[in-house]
Amino acid sequence: MNEQDQITFYSGMNTIGGVQIVYGYKELGFVFDLGLPMGGLFNEYVKTKPPLGARHYMLTRSAPPLLNLYSPEAMEDLTMEQLQEIWKRQELPQYPNLKVFISHIHQDHMALLPYVSEGTPIYMSKDAYAVYRAVVASGEYGDTKGRIIALEDLQEIALDEEGKVRLTIIEVDHDTPGCSGFILKTASGTKIGFTADWRRHGRHSHRMDRFIELCRNEGVEVLITEGTRLRPNTLFRQPEDRLETNVAVRYREVAEQAAGLVYVNILGRNVERVADFILATKEAGRTLVMDASTAALWYEATRIGIAALAGNAALTLAEEVIRVLPTLNSLSVDSSVVLPYKTISLSEVTANKAQYCVYLPYNQLPLMAELECLGDRSQISHYVHADGNPLTANDETLHRWLTEFGVQYHYFATGGHAAPQEISDLTARIQPKVVIPLHSVHPTLFDSRSIPRFYPVYGETVQIDKLLAHK
């Protein structure tokens, strides 16, 4: 049993996403986050599944080597000696009392939830919980056997029986509801601040000023921040970001001016943006057509409740604006979900294309062949791509489809991550003793404004007191 508090870094270094950090004190192990890195060994084609998939992740260093974090059947015959050899580490700390924190419901922060052992406490914000339940209902992800504990914004809880280790959850601004960082008071009294993923150009930018103020007031000494956009081309000039509130405005302009069909591609987990698009579709005089999975995600998230959408007009207009188009390649929606939206046929859409906007996720692209080839072909269609998969404007497959049918492309992305200069400013205002940039391909480009930086090595465990002394 370790009597000193320590922290182990398993993933998130030199990569986008996949942050996996474990704070440990005595029997307590506090894990944050629990996702998979972007561009790792697994993707939509190279997959594994519970329960034995946990073995595949651990044997490829894609999941934290915590033997009691996963279901027992996945751990059969897997020894600590084998994991130590795989990680090239003499010590991989184990904790009898594991607890998990999920900052938000993006794959690179929560993809390992279906592998967590039964009853393991999993903390997340209430809005993140609503999105997670909706993602499960939509068929996109399997459920977890862990015990989810949904927390109110700014709620403080004790993580250990002695009450020495305390967590305060703090909502930040990101492109999915409920994204939260925290301040962790360790057993030794050190305060650790974790930003999670954050930005300054969203609708809740004020939350970042609040996060800074709370960290300053609490005397945060160790700051862990994301650095997604740390790149050579943004190092010396701050990029101009489209405001979140402007995305739906640009979409509405396309929908109002287009004479033909309009396609929409945004991430369904960005429930607030979906609400914006529902309203914009109504204002443009069109109907928003969804597949059952996308409709289920929106419906379940808002049925459970998204605090950020309280009083939003989209909640009452959704049944009027949304129509569900049954498709063969839709995900398997939870059978208990009864959607209140009317269905629509393909022939109805193609008979009057100027009346509809079709929410077309990347995996539904083949439907474009029918929508384009049937009905009136005299007017060109438009494709609005706003941070939906693929998360790039130059995906070759997507553009082959658009070229094939002469569809006009509009890229209205804005993203969910802070500019490098904003990360530097946040760090300078908090004034920690040490800052750790993660969730970045180029963490060493970070300008910490003279505050000491620490760059952890994969699998490295460091005592908190030694971290504070790092220069």
mmCIF file with all atom_site columns, C-alpha atoms in Angstrom, residues 19-225:
data_model
loop_
_atom_site.group_PDB
_atom_site.id
_atom_site.type_symbol
_atom_site.label_atom_id
_atom_site.label_alt_id
_atom_site.label_comp_id
_atom_site.label_asym_id
_atom_site.label_entity_id
_atom_site.label_seq_id
_atom_site.pdbx_PDB_ins_code
_atom_site.Cartn_x
_atom_site.Cartn_y
_atom_site.Cartn_z
_atom_site.occupancy
_atom_site.B_iso_or_equiv
_atom_site.pdbx_formal_charge
_atom_site.auth_seq_id
_atom_site.auth_comp_id
_atom_site.auth_asym_id
_atom_site.auth_atom_id
_atom_site.pdbx_PDB_model_num
ATOM 1   C CA . VAL A 1 19  ? -6.177  10.481  -21.644 1.00 0.00 ? 19  VAL A CA 1
ATOM 2   C CA . GLN A 1 20  ? -5.762  7.802   -18.953 1.00 0.00 ? 20  GLN A CA 1
ATOM 3   C CA . ILE A 1 21  ? -4.396  9.031   -15.637 1.00 0.00 ? 21  ILE A CA 1
ATOM 4   C CA . VAL A 1 22  ? -4.571  7.390   -12.203 1.00 0.00 ? 22  VAL A CA 1
ATOM 5   C CA . TYR A 1 23  ? -4.218  9.272   -8.928  1.00 0.00 ? 23  TYR A CA 1
ATOM 6   C CA . GLY A 1 24  ? -3.408  6.869   -6.097  1.00 0.00 ? 24  GLY A CA 1
ATOM 7   C CA . TYR A 1 25  ? -3.351  7.038   -2.331  1.00 0.00 ? 25  TYR A CA 1
ATOM 8   C CA . LYS A 1 26  ? -3.324  3.932   -0.116  1.00 0.00 ? 26  LYS A CA 1
ATOM 9   C CA . GLU A 1 27  ? -6.141  1.695   -1.451  1.00 0.00 ? 27  GLU A CA 1
ATOM 10  C CA . LEU A 1 28  ? -7.765  4.436   -3.553  1.00 0.00 ? 28  LEU A CA 1
ATOM 11  C CA . GLY A 1 29  ? -7.172  4.648   -7.285  1.00 0.00 ? 29  GLY A CA 1
ATOM 12  C CA . PHE A 1 30  ? -8.928  7.515   -9.080  1.00 0.00 ? 30  PHE A CA 1
ATOM 13  C CA . VAL A 1 31  ? -8.925  7.042   -12.867 1.00 0.00 ? 31  VAL A CA 1
ATOM 14  C CA . PHE A 1 32  ? -9.515  9.893   -15.337 1.00 0.00 ? 32  PHE A CA 1
ATOM 15  C CA . ASP A 1 33  ? -10.477 9.655   -18.264 1.00 0.00 ? 33  ASP A CA 1
ATOM 16  C CA . LEU A 1 34  ? -11.161 6.263   -19.882 1.00 0.00 ? 34  LEU A CA 1
ATOM 17  C CA . GLY A 1 35  ? -11.162 6.664   -23.653 1.00 0.00 ? 35  GLY A CA 1
ATOM 18  C CA . LEU A 1 36  ? -9.121  5.529   -26.633 1.00 0.00 ? 36  LEU A CA 1
ATOM 19  C CA . PRO A 1 37  ? -6.688  7.774   -28.516 1.00 0.00 ? 37  PRO A CA 1
ATOM 20  C CA . MET A 1 38  ? -7.519  9.078   -31.960 1.00 0.00 ? 38  MET A CA 1
ATOM 21  C CA . GLY A 1 39  ? -5.461  7.221   -34.541 1.00 0.00 ? 39  GLY A CA 1
ATOM 22  C CA . GLY A 1 40  ? -4.521  4.364   -32.214 1.00 0.00 ? 40  GLY A CA 1
ATOM 23  C CA . LEU A 1 41  ? -4.499  0.627   -32.897 1.00 0.00 ? 41  LEU A CA 1
ATOM 24  C CA . PHE A 1 42  ? -8.297  0.404   -33.015 1.00 0.00 ? 42  PHE A CA 1
ATOM 25  C CA . ASN A 1 43  ? -10.809 2.108   -35.298 1.00 0.00 ? 43  ASN A CA 1
ATOM 26  C CA . GLU A 1 44  ? -14.265 1.550   -36.811 1.00 0.00 ? 44  GLU A CA 1
ATOM 27  C CA . TYR A 1 45  ? -12.922 -1.438  -38.759 1.00 0.00 ? 45  TYR A CA 1
ATOM 28  C CA . VAL A 1 46  ? -10.426 -2.886  -36.256 1.00 0.00 ? 46  VAL A CA 1
ATOM 29  C CA . LYS A 1 47  ? -12.641 -3.551  -33.252 1.00 0.00 ? 47  LYS A CA 1
ATOM 30  C CA . THR A 1 48  ? -12.942 -5.713  -30.173 1.00 0.00 ? 48  THR A CA 1
ATOM 31  C CA . LYS A 1 49  ? -15.839 -6.164  -27.776 1.00 0.00 ? 49  LYS A CA 1
ATOM 32  C CA . PRO A 1 50  ? -16.616 -6.929  -24.103 1.00 0.00 ? 50  PRO A CA 1
ATOM 33  C CA . PRO A 1 51  ? -15.765 -8.721  -22.014 1.00 0.00 ? 51  PRO A CA 1
ATOM 34  C CA . LEU A 1 52  ? -12.566 -10.215 -23.470 1.00 0.00 ? 52  LEU A CA 1
ATOM 35  C CA . GLY A 1 53  ? -11.829 -7.050  -25.402 1.00 0.00 ? 53  GLY A CA 1
ATOM 36  C CA . ALA A 1 54  ? -10.383 -5.619  -22.207 1.00 0.00 ? 54  ALA A CA 1
ATOM 37  C CA . ARG A 1 55  ? -7.525  -8.108  -22.616 1.00 0.00 ? 55  ARG A CA 1
ATOM 38  C CA . HIS A 1 56  ? -6.851  -6.871  -26.144 1.00 0.00 ? 56  HIS A CA 1
ATOM 39  C CA . TYR A 1 57  ? -6.724  -3.287  -24.951 1.00 0.00 ? 57  TYR A CA 1
ATOM 40  C CA . MET A 1 58  ? -4.411  -4.010  -22.037 1.00 0.00 ? 58  MET A CA 1
ATOM 41  C CA . LEU A 1 59  ? -2.091  -6.239  -24.061 1.00 0.00 ? 59  LEU A CA 1
ATOM 42  C CA . THR A 1 60  ? -1.660  -3.399  -26.563 1.00 0.00 ? 60  THR A CA 1
ATOM 43  C CA . ARG A 1 61  ? -1.194  -0.711  -23.886 1.00 0.00 ? 61  ARG A CA 1
ATOM 44  C CA . SER A 1 62  ? -4.494  0.865   -24.985 1.00 0.00 ? 62  SER A CA 1
ATOM 45  C CA . ALA A 1 63  ? -6.105  0.582   -21.544 1.00 0.00 ? 63  ALA A CA 1
ATOM 46  C CA . PRO A 1 64  ? -4.755  1.185   -18.016 1.00 0.00 ? 64  PRO A CA 1
ATOM 47  C CA . PRO A 1 65  ? -3.204  -2.020  -16.573 1.00 0.00 ? 65  PRO A CA 1
ATOM 48  C CA . LEU A 1 66  ? -5.495  -2.108  -13.539 1.00 0.00 ? 66  LEU A CA 1
ATOM 49  C CA . LEU A 1 67  ? -6.495  -5.722  -13.033 1.00 0.00 ? 67  LEU A CA 1
ATOM 50  C CA . ASN A 1 68  ? -9.626  -5.055  -10.990 1.00 0.00 ? 68  ASN A CA 1
ATOM 51  C CA . LEU A 1 69  ? -10.957 -2.327  -13.279 1.00 0.00 ? 69  LEU A CA 1
ATOM 52  C CA . TYR A 1 70  ? -12.358 -4.826  -15.784 1.00 0.00 ? 70  TYR A CA 1
ATOM 53  C CA . SER A 1 71  ? -14.696 -7.816  -15.609 1.00 0.00 ? 71  SER A CA 1
ATOM 54  C CA . PRO A 1 72  ? -13.080 -10.903 -14.011 1.00 0.00 ? 72  PRO A CA 1
ATOM 55  C CA . GLU A 1 73  ? -13.579 -13.127 -17.076 1.00 0.00 ? 73  GLU A CA 1
ATOM 56  C CA . ALA A 1 74  ? -11.435 -10.733 -19.114 1.00 0.00 ? 74  ALA A CA 1
ATOM 57  C CA . MET A 1 75  ? -8.577  -11.060 -16.616 1.00 0.00 ? 75  MET A CA 1
ATOM 58  C CA . GLU A 1 76  ? -8.385  -14.859 -16.542 1.00 0.00 ? 76  GLU A CA 1
ATOM 59  C CA . ASP A 1 77  ? -4.736  -16.064 -16.739 1.00 0.00 ? 77  ASP A CA 1
ATOM 60  C CA . LEU A 1 78  ? -3.518  -12.481 -17.253 1.00 0.00 ? 78  LEU A CA 1
ATOM 61  C CA . THR A 1 79  ? -0.725  -11.788 -14.740 1.00 0.00 ? 79  THR A CA 1
ATOM 62  C CA . MET A 1 80  ? 0.912   -8.670  -13.424 1.00 0.00 ? 80  MET A CA 1
ATOM 63  C CA . GLU A 1 81  ? 4.274   -10.015 -14.599 1.00 0.00 ? 81  GLU A CA 1
ATOM 64  C CA . GLN A 1 82  ? 2.973   -10.137 -18.179 1.00 0.00 ? 82  GLN A CA 1
ATOM 65  C CA . LEU A 1 83  ? 1.727   -6.548  -17.981 1.00 0.00 ? 83  LEU A CA 1
ATOM 66  C CA . GLN A 1 84  ? 4.987   -5.357  -16.461 1.00 0.00 ? 84  GLN A CA 1
ATOM 67  C CA . GLU A 1 85  ? 6.858   -6.898  -19.371 1.00 0.00 ? 85  GLU A CA 1
ATOM 68  C CA . ILE A 1 86  ? 4.505   -5.294  -21.891 1.00 0.00 ? 86  ILE A CA 1
ATOM 69  C CA . TRP A 1 87  ? 4.853   -1.864  -20.266 1.00 0.00 ? 87  TRP A CA 1
ATOM 70  C CA . LYS A 1 88  ? 8.582   -2.312  -19.514 1.00 0.00 ? 88  LYS A CA 1
ATOM 71  C CA . ARG A 1 89  ? 7.848   -1.174  -15.962 1.00 0.00 ? 89  ARG A CA 1
ATOM 72  C CA . GLN A 1 90  ? 8.885   -2.806  -12.699 1.00 0.00 ? 90  GLN A CA 1
ATOM 73  C CA . GLU A 1 91  ? 5.897   -1.278  -10.966 1.00 0.00 ? 91  GLU A CA 1
ATOM 74  C CA . LEU A 1 92  ? 2.317   -0.841  -12.183 1.00 0.00 ? 92  LEU A CA 1
ATOM 75  C CA . PRO A 1 93  ? 0.409   0.393   -9.116  1.00 0.00 ? 93  PRO A CA 1
ATOM 76  C CA . GLN A 1 94  ? -2.762  -1.513  -8.226  1.00 0.00 ? 94  GLN A CA 1
ATOM 77  C CA . TYR A 1 95  ? -5.574  -0.211  -6.021  1.00 0.00 ? 95  TYR A CA 1
ATOM 78  C CA . PRO A 1 96  ? -8.331  -2.287  -4.370  1.00 0.00 ? 96  PRO A CA 1
ATOM 79  C CA . ASN A 1 97  ? -10.696 0.708   -4.377  1.00 0.00 ? 97  ASN A CA 1
ATOM 80  C CA . LEU A 1 98  ? -11.013 2.049   -7.926  1.00 0.00 ? 98  LEU A CA 1
ATOM 81  C CA . LYS A 1 99  ? -13.173 4.978   -8.957  1.00 0.00 ? 99  LYS A CA 1
ATOM 82  C CA . VAL A 1 100 ? -13.527 6.462   -12.439 1.00 0.00 ? 100 VAL A CA 1
ATOM 83  C CA . PHE A 1 101 ? -14.157 10.009  -13.673 1.00 0.00 ? 101 PHE A CA 1
ATOM 84  C CA . ILE A 1 102 ? -15.431 10.650  -17.209 1.00 0.00 ? 102 ILE A CA 1
ATOM 85  C CA . SER A 1 103 ? -15.056 14.248  -18.327 1.00 0.00 ? 103 SER A CA 1
ATOM 86  C CA . HIS A 1 104 ? -17.399 13.979  -21.332 1.00 0.00 ? 104 HIS A CA 1
ATOM 87  C CA . ILE A 1 105 ? -19.018 11.622  -23.815 1.00 0.00 ? 105 ILE A CA 1
ATOM 88  C CA . HIS A 1 106 ? -16.588 11.646  -26.714 1.00 0.00 ? 106 HIS A CA 1
ATOM 89  C CA . GLN A 1 107 ? -15.062 8.337   -27.819 1.00 0.00 ? 107 GLN A CA 1
ATOM 90  C CA . ASP A 1 108 ? -11.535 9.388   -26.913 1.00 0.00 ? 108 ASP A CA 1
ATOM 91  C CA . HIS A 1 109 ? -12.607 9.952   -23.304 1.00 0.00 ? 109 HIS A CA 1
ATOM 92  C CA . MET A 1 110 ? -15.196 7.236   -22.579 1.00 0.00 ? 110 MET A CA 1
ATOM 93  C CA . ALA A 1 111 ? -14.818 4.349   -25.055 1.00 0.00 ? 111 ALA A CA 1
ATOM 94  C CA . LEU A 1 112 ? -13.673 1.905   -22.355 1.00 0.00 ? 112 LEU A CA 1
ATOM 95  C CA . LEU A 1 113 ? -16.814 2.279   -20.226 1.00 0.00 ? 113 LEU A CA 1
ATOM 96  C CA . PRO A 1 114 ? -18.394 -0.969  -21.529 1.00 0.00 ? 114 PRO A CA 1
ATOM 97  C CA . TYR A 1 115 ? -15.392 -2.886  -20.137 1.00 0.00 ? 115 TYR A CA 1
ATOM 98  C CA . VAL A 1 116 ? -15.545 -1.588  -16.545 1.00 0.00 ? 116 VAL A CA 1
ATOM 99  C CA . SER A 1 117 ? -16.286 -4.221  -13.912 1.00 0.00 ? 117 SER A CA 1
ATOM 100 C CA . GLU A 1 118 ? -19.707 -4.394  -12.311 1.00 0.00 ? 118 GLU A CA 1
ATOM 101 C CA . GLY A 1 119 ? -20.376 -1.871  -9.562  1.00 0.00 ? 119 GLY A CA 1
ATOM 102 C CA . THR A 1 120 ? -17.296 0.298   -10.118 1.00 0.00 ? 120 THR A CA 1
ATOM 103 C CA . PRO A 1 121 ? -18.234 3.919   -9.272  1.00 0.00 ? 121 PRO A CA 1
ATOM 104 C CA . ILE A 1 122 ? -18.165 6.146   -12.355 1.00 0.00 ? 122 ILE A CA 1
ATOM 105 C CA . TYR A 1 123 ? -18.516 9.894   -11.857 1.00 0.00 ? 123 TYR A CA 1
ATOM 106 C CA . MET A 1 124 ? -19.675 12.320  -14.547 1.00 0.00 ? 124 MET A CA 1
ATOM 107 C CA . SER A 1 125 ? -21.828 15.431  -14.755 1.00 0.00 ? 125 SER A CA 1
ATOM 108 C CA . LYS A 1 126 ? -25.613 15.159  -15.064 1.00 0.00 ? 126 LYS A CA 1
ATOM 109 C CA . ASP A 1 127 ? -25.606 16.502  -18.613 1.00 0.00 ? 127 ASP A CA 1
ATOM 110 C CA . ALA A 1 128 ? -22.841 14.071  -19.613 1.00 0.00 ? 128 ALA A CA 1
ATOM 111 C CA . TYR A 1 129 ? -24.900 11.270  -18.062 1.00 0.00 ? 129 TYR A CA 1
ATOM 112 C CA . ALA A 1 130 ? -27.908 12.238  -20.206 1.00 0.00 ? 130 ALA A CA 1
ATOM 113 C CA . VAL A 1 131 ? -25.738 12.169  -23.337 1.00 0.00 ? 131 VAL A CA 1
ATOM 114 C CA . TYR A 1 132 ? -24.243 8.800   -22.374 1.00 0.00 ? 132 TYR A CA 1
ATOM 115 C CA . ARG A 1 133 ? -27.654 7.202   -21.826 1.00 0.00 ? 133 ARG A CA 1
ATOM 116 C CA . ALA A 1 134 ? -28.704 8.614   -25.204 1.00 0.00 ? 134 ALA A CA 1
ATOM 117 C CA . VAL A 1 135 ? -25.605 7.266   -26.967 1.00 0.00 ? 135 VAL A CA 1
ATOM 118 C CA . VAL A 1 136 ? -26.313 3.808   -25.536 1.00 0.00 ? 136 VAL A CA 1
ATOM 119 C CA . ALA A 1 137 ? -29.988 4.026   -26.547 1.00 0.00 ? 137 ALA A CA 1
ATOM 120 C CA . SER A 1 138 ? -28.992 5.016   -30.096 1.00 0.00 ? 138 SER A CA 1
ATOM 121 C CA . GLY A 1 139 ? -27.008 1.802   -30.480 1.00 0.00 ? 139 GLY A CA 1
ATOM 122 C CA . GLU A 1 140 ? -23.664 3.540   -30.942 1.00 0.00 ? 140 GLU A CA 1
ATOM 123 C CA . TYR A 1 141 ? -22.098 2.138   -27.751 1.00 0.00 ? 141 TYR A CA 1
ATOM 124 C CA . GLY A 1 142 ? -22.746 -0.689  -25.360 1.00 0.00 ? 142 GLY A CA 1
ATOM 125 C CA . ASP A 1 143 ? -23.771 0.073   -21.793 1.00 0.00 ? 143 ASP A CA 1
ATOM 126 C CA . THR A 1 144 ? -21.467 -0.112  -18.801 1.00 0.00 ? 144 THR A CA 1
ATOM 127 C CA . LYS A 1 145 ? -21.734 -2.438  -15.810 1.00 0.00 ? 145 LYS A CA 1
ATOM 128 C CA . GLY A 1 146 ? -20.189 0.254   -13.667 1.00 0.00 ? 146 GLY A CA 1
ATOM 129 C CA . ARG A 1 147 ? -22.331 2.313   -11.280 1.00 0.00 ? 147 ARG A CA 1
ATOM 130 C CA . ILE A 1 148 ? -22.719 5.800   -12.743 1.00 0.00 ? 148 ILE A CA 1
ATOM 131 C CA . ILE A 1 149 ? -22.995 8.634   -10.233 1.00 0.00 ? 149 ILE A CA 1
ATOM 132 C CA . ALA A 1 150 ? -24.217 11.834  -11.894 1.00 0.00 ? 150 ALA A CA 1
ATOM 133 C CA . LEU A 1 151 ? -22.940 14.979  -10.204 1.00 0.00 ? 151 LEU A CA 1
ATOM 134 C CA . GLU A 1 152 ? -24.215 18.539  -10.137 1.00 0.00 ? 152 GLU A CA 1
ATOM 135 C CA . ASP A 1 153 ? -21.935 21.261  -11.440 1.00 0.00 ? 153 ASP A CA 1
ATOM 136 C CA . LEU A 1 154 ? -19.565 22.387  -8.623  1.00 0.00 ? 154 LEU A CA 1
ATOM 137 C CA . GLN A 1 155 ? -20.572 19.458  -6.416  1.00 0.00 ? 155 GLN A CA 1
ATOM 138 C CA . GLU A 1 156 ? -17.834 18.354  -4.012  1.00 0.00 ? 156 GLU A CA 1
ATOM 139 C CA . ILE A 1 157 ? -17.482 14.747  -2.856  1.00 0.00 ? 157 ILE A CA 1
ATOM 140 C CA . ALA A 1 158 ? -15.030 12.692  -0.807  1.00 0.00 ? 158 ALA A CA 1
ATOM 141 C CA . LEU A 1 159 ? -13.313 9.876   -2.679  1.00 0.00 ? 159 LEU A CA 1
ATOM 142 C CA . ASP A 1 160 ? -11.765 8.080   0.291   1.00 0.00 ? 160 ASP A CA 1
ATOM 143 C CA . GLU A 1 161 ? -13.213 6.940   3.612   1.00 0.00 ? 161 GLU A CA 1
ATOM 144 C CA . GLU A 1 162 ? -11.034 9.327   5.584   1.00 0.00 ? 162 GLU A CA 1
ATOM 145 C CA . GLY A 1 163 ? -12.336 12.307  3.603   1.00 0.00 ? 163 GLY A CA 1
ATOM 146 C CA . LYS A 1 164 ? -8.828  13.486  2.771   1.00 0.00 ? 164 LYS A CA 1
ATOM 147 C CA . VAL A 1 165 ? -9.187  13.149  -0.994  1.00 0.00 ? 165 VAL A CA 1
ATOM 148 C CA . ARG A 1 166 ? -11.910 15.433  -2.323  1.00 0.00 ? 166 ARG A CA 1
ATOM 149 C CA . LEU A 1 167 ? -13.217 16.101  -5.815  1.00 0.00 ? 167 LEU A CA 1
ATOM 150 C CA . THR A 1 168 ? -15.004 19.228  -7.041  1.00 0.00 ? 168 THR A CA 1
ATOM 151 C CA . ILE A 1 169 ? -16.469 18.868  -10.526 1.00 0.00 ? 169 ILE A CA 1
ATOM 152 C CA . ILE A 1 170 ? -16.435 21.994  -12.719 1.00 0.00 ? 170 ILE A CA 1
ATOM 153 C CA . GLU A 1 171 ? -18.261 22.267  -16.042 1.00 0.00 ? 171 GLU A CA 1
ATOM 154 C CA . VAL A 1 172 ? -16.195 23.784  -18.864 1.00 0.00 ? 172 VAL A CA 1
ATOM 155 C CA . ASP A 1 173 ? -16.964 24.830  -22.440 1.00 0.00 ? 173 ASP A CA 1
ATOM 156 C CA . HIS A 1 174 ? -16.674 22.075  -25.058 1.00 0.00 ? 174 HIS A CA 1
ATOM 157 C CA . ASP A 1 175 ? -18.753 20.854  -28.001 1.00 0.00 ? 175 ASP A CA 1
ATOM 158 C CA . THR A 1 176 ? -20.851 18.373  -26.045 1.00 0.00 ? 176 THR A CA 1
ATOM 159 C CA . PRO A 1 177 ? -23.044 19.047  -22.990 1.00 0.00 ? 177 PRO A CA 1
ATOM 160 C CA . GLY A 1 178 ? -21.720 18.394  -19.520 1.00 0.00 ? 178 GLY A CA 1
ATOM 161 C CA . CYS A 1 179 ? -18.013 18.383  -20.297 1.00 0.00 ? 179 CYS A CA 1
ATOM 162 C CA . SER A 1 180 ? -16.311 18.871  -16.933 1.00 0.00 ? 180 SER A CA 1
ATOM 163 C CA . GLY A 1 181 ? -12.920 19.244  -15.412 1.00 0.00 ? 181 GLY A CA 1
ATOM 164 C CA . PHE A 1 182 ? -12.244 19.224  -11.701 1.00 0.00 ? 182 PHE A CA 1
ATOM 165 C CA . ILE A 1 183 ? -10.147 20.304  -8.762  1.00 0.00 ? 183 ILE A CA 1
ATOM 166 C CA . LEU A 1 184 ? -8.795  17.333  -6.838  1.00 0.00 ? 184 LEU A CA 1
ATOM 167 C CA . LYS A 1 185 ? -7.584  17.865  -3.297  1.00 0.00 ? 185 LYS A CA 1
ATOM 168 C CA . THR A 1 186 ? -5.070  15.106  -2.629  1.00 0.00 ? 186 THR A CA 1
ATOM 169 C CA . ALA A 1 187 ? -4.297  13.379  0.661   1.00 0.00 ? 187 ALA A CA 1
ATOM 170 C CA . SER A 1 188 ? -1.228  15.580  1.095   1.00 0.00 ? 188 SER A CA 1
ATOM 171 C CA . GLY A 1 189 ? -3.291  18.721  0.529   1.00 0.00 ? 189 GLY A CA 1
ATOM 172 C CA . THR A 1 190 ? -2.014  19.416  -2.978  1.00 0.00 ? 190 THR A CA 1
ATOM 173 C CA . LYS A 1 191 ? -4.636  20.770  -5.376  1.00 0.00 ? 191 LYS A CA 1
ATOM 174 C CA . ILE A 1 192 ? -4.699  19.325  -8.907  1.00 0.00 ? 192 ILE A CA 1
ATOM 175 C CA . GLY A 1 193 ? -6.672  21.117  -11.607 1.00 0.00 ? 193 GLY A CA 1
ATOM 176 C CA . PHE A 1 194 ? -7.831  19.181  -14.679 1.00 0.00 ? 194 PHE A CA 1
ATOM 177 C CA . THR A 1 195 ? -9.321  21.214  -17.549 1.00 0.00 ? 195 THR A CA 1
ATOM 178 C CA . ALA A 1 196 ? -10.696 18.316  -19.618 1.00 0.00 ? 196 ALA A CA 1
ATOM 179 C CA . ASP A 1 197 ? -11.289 19.401  -23.251 1.00 0.00 ? 197 ASP A CA 1
ATOM 180 C CA . TRP A 1 198 ? -12.135 23.083  -23.490 1.00 0.00 ? 198 TRP A CA 1
ATOM 181 C CA . ARG A 1 199 ? -12.442 26.098  -25.781 1.00 0.00 ? 199 ARG A CA 1
ATOM 182 C CA . ARG A 1 200 ? -13.046 29.837  -25.746 1.00 0.00 ? 200 ARG A CA 1
ATOM 183 C CA . HIS A 1 201 ? -15.274 30.241  -28.812 1.00 0.00 ? 201 HIS A CA 1
ATOM 184 C CA . GLY A 1 202 ? -18.279 28.244  -27.578 1.00 0.00 ? 202 GLY A CA 1
ATOM 185 C CA . ARG A 1 203 ? -21.538 29.414  -26.079 1.00 0.00 ? 203 ARG A CA 1
ATOM 186 C CA . HIS A 1 204 ? -20.261 28.911  -22.490 1.00 0.00 ? 204 HIS A CA 1
ATOM 187 C CA . SER A 1 205 ? -16.898 30.673  -22.619 1.00 0.00 ? 205 SER A CA 1
ATOM 188 C CA . HIS A 1 206 ? -17.653 32.239  -19.229 1.00 0.00 ? 206 HIS A CA 1
ATOM 189 C CA . ARG A 1 207 ? -17.172 28.811  -17.664 1.00 0.00 ? 207 ARG A CA 1
ATOM 190 C CA . MET A 1 208 ? -13.462 29.025  -18.398 1.00 0.00 ? 208 MET A CA 1
ATOM 191 C CA . ASP A 1 209 ? -13.167 32.292  -16.478 1.00 0.00 ? 209 ASP A CA 1
ATOM 192 C CA . ARG A 1 210 ? -14.956 30.593  -13.603 1.00 0.00 ? 210 ARG A CA 1
ATOM 193 C CA . PHE A 1 211 ? -12.592 27.601  -13.828 1.00 0.00 ? 211 PHE A CA 1
ATOM 194 C CA . ILE A 1 212 ? -9.595  29.938  -13.646 1.00 0.00 ? 212 ILE A CA 1
ATOM 195 C CA . GLU A 1 213 ? -11.048 31.815  -10.680 1.00 0.00 ? 213 GLU A CA 1
ATOM 196 C CA . LEU A 1 214 ? -11.803 28.604  -8.775  1.00 0.00 ? 214 LEU A CA 1
ATOM 197 C CA . CYS A 1 215 ? -8.313  27.257  -9.425  1.00 0.00 ? 215 CYS A CA 1
ATOM 198 C CA . ARG A 1 216 ? -6.728  30.515  -8.246  1.00 0.00 ? 216 ARG A CA 1
ATOM 199 C CA . ASN A 1 217 ? -8.905  30.680  -5.141  1.00 0.00 ? 217 ASN A CA 1
ATOM 200 C CA . GLU A 1 218 ? -8.139  27.053  -4.266  1.00 0.00 ? 218 GLU A CA 1
ATOM 201 C CA . GLY A 1 219 ? -4.426  27.474  -4.913  1.00 0.00 ? 219 GLY A CA 1
ATOM 202 C CA . VAL A 1 220 ? -4.124  24.818  -7.605  1.00 0.00 ? 220 VAL A CA 1
ATOM 203 C CA . GLU A 1 221 ? -0.483  23.714  -7.762  1.00 0.00 ? 221 GLU A CA 1
ATOM 204 C CA . VAL A 1 222 ? -0.611  21.094  -10.512 1.00 0.00 ? 222 VAL A CA 1
ATOM 205 C CA . LEU A 1 223 ? -2.496  21.971  -13.686 1.00 0.00 ? 223 LEU A CA 1
ATOM 206 C CA . ILE A 1 224 ? -3.297  19.326  -16.325 1.00 0.00 ? 224 ILE A CA 1
ATOM 207 C CA . THR A 1 225 ? -4.585  20.834  -19.556 1.00 0.00 ? 225 THR A CA 1
#
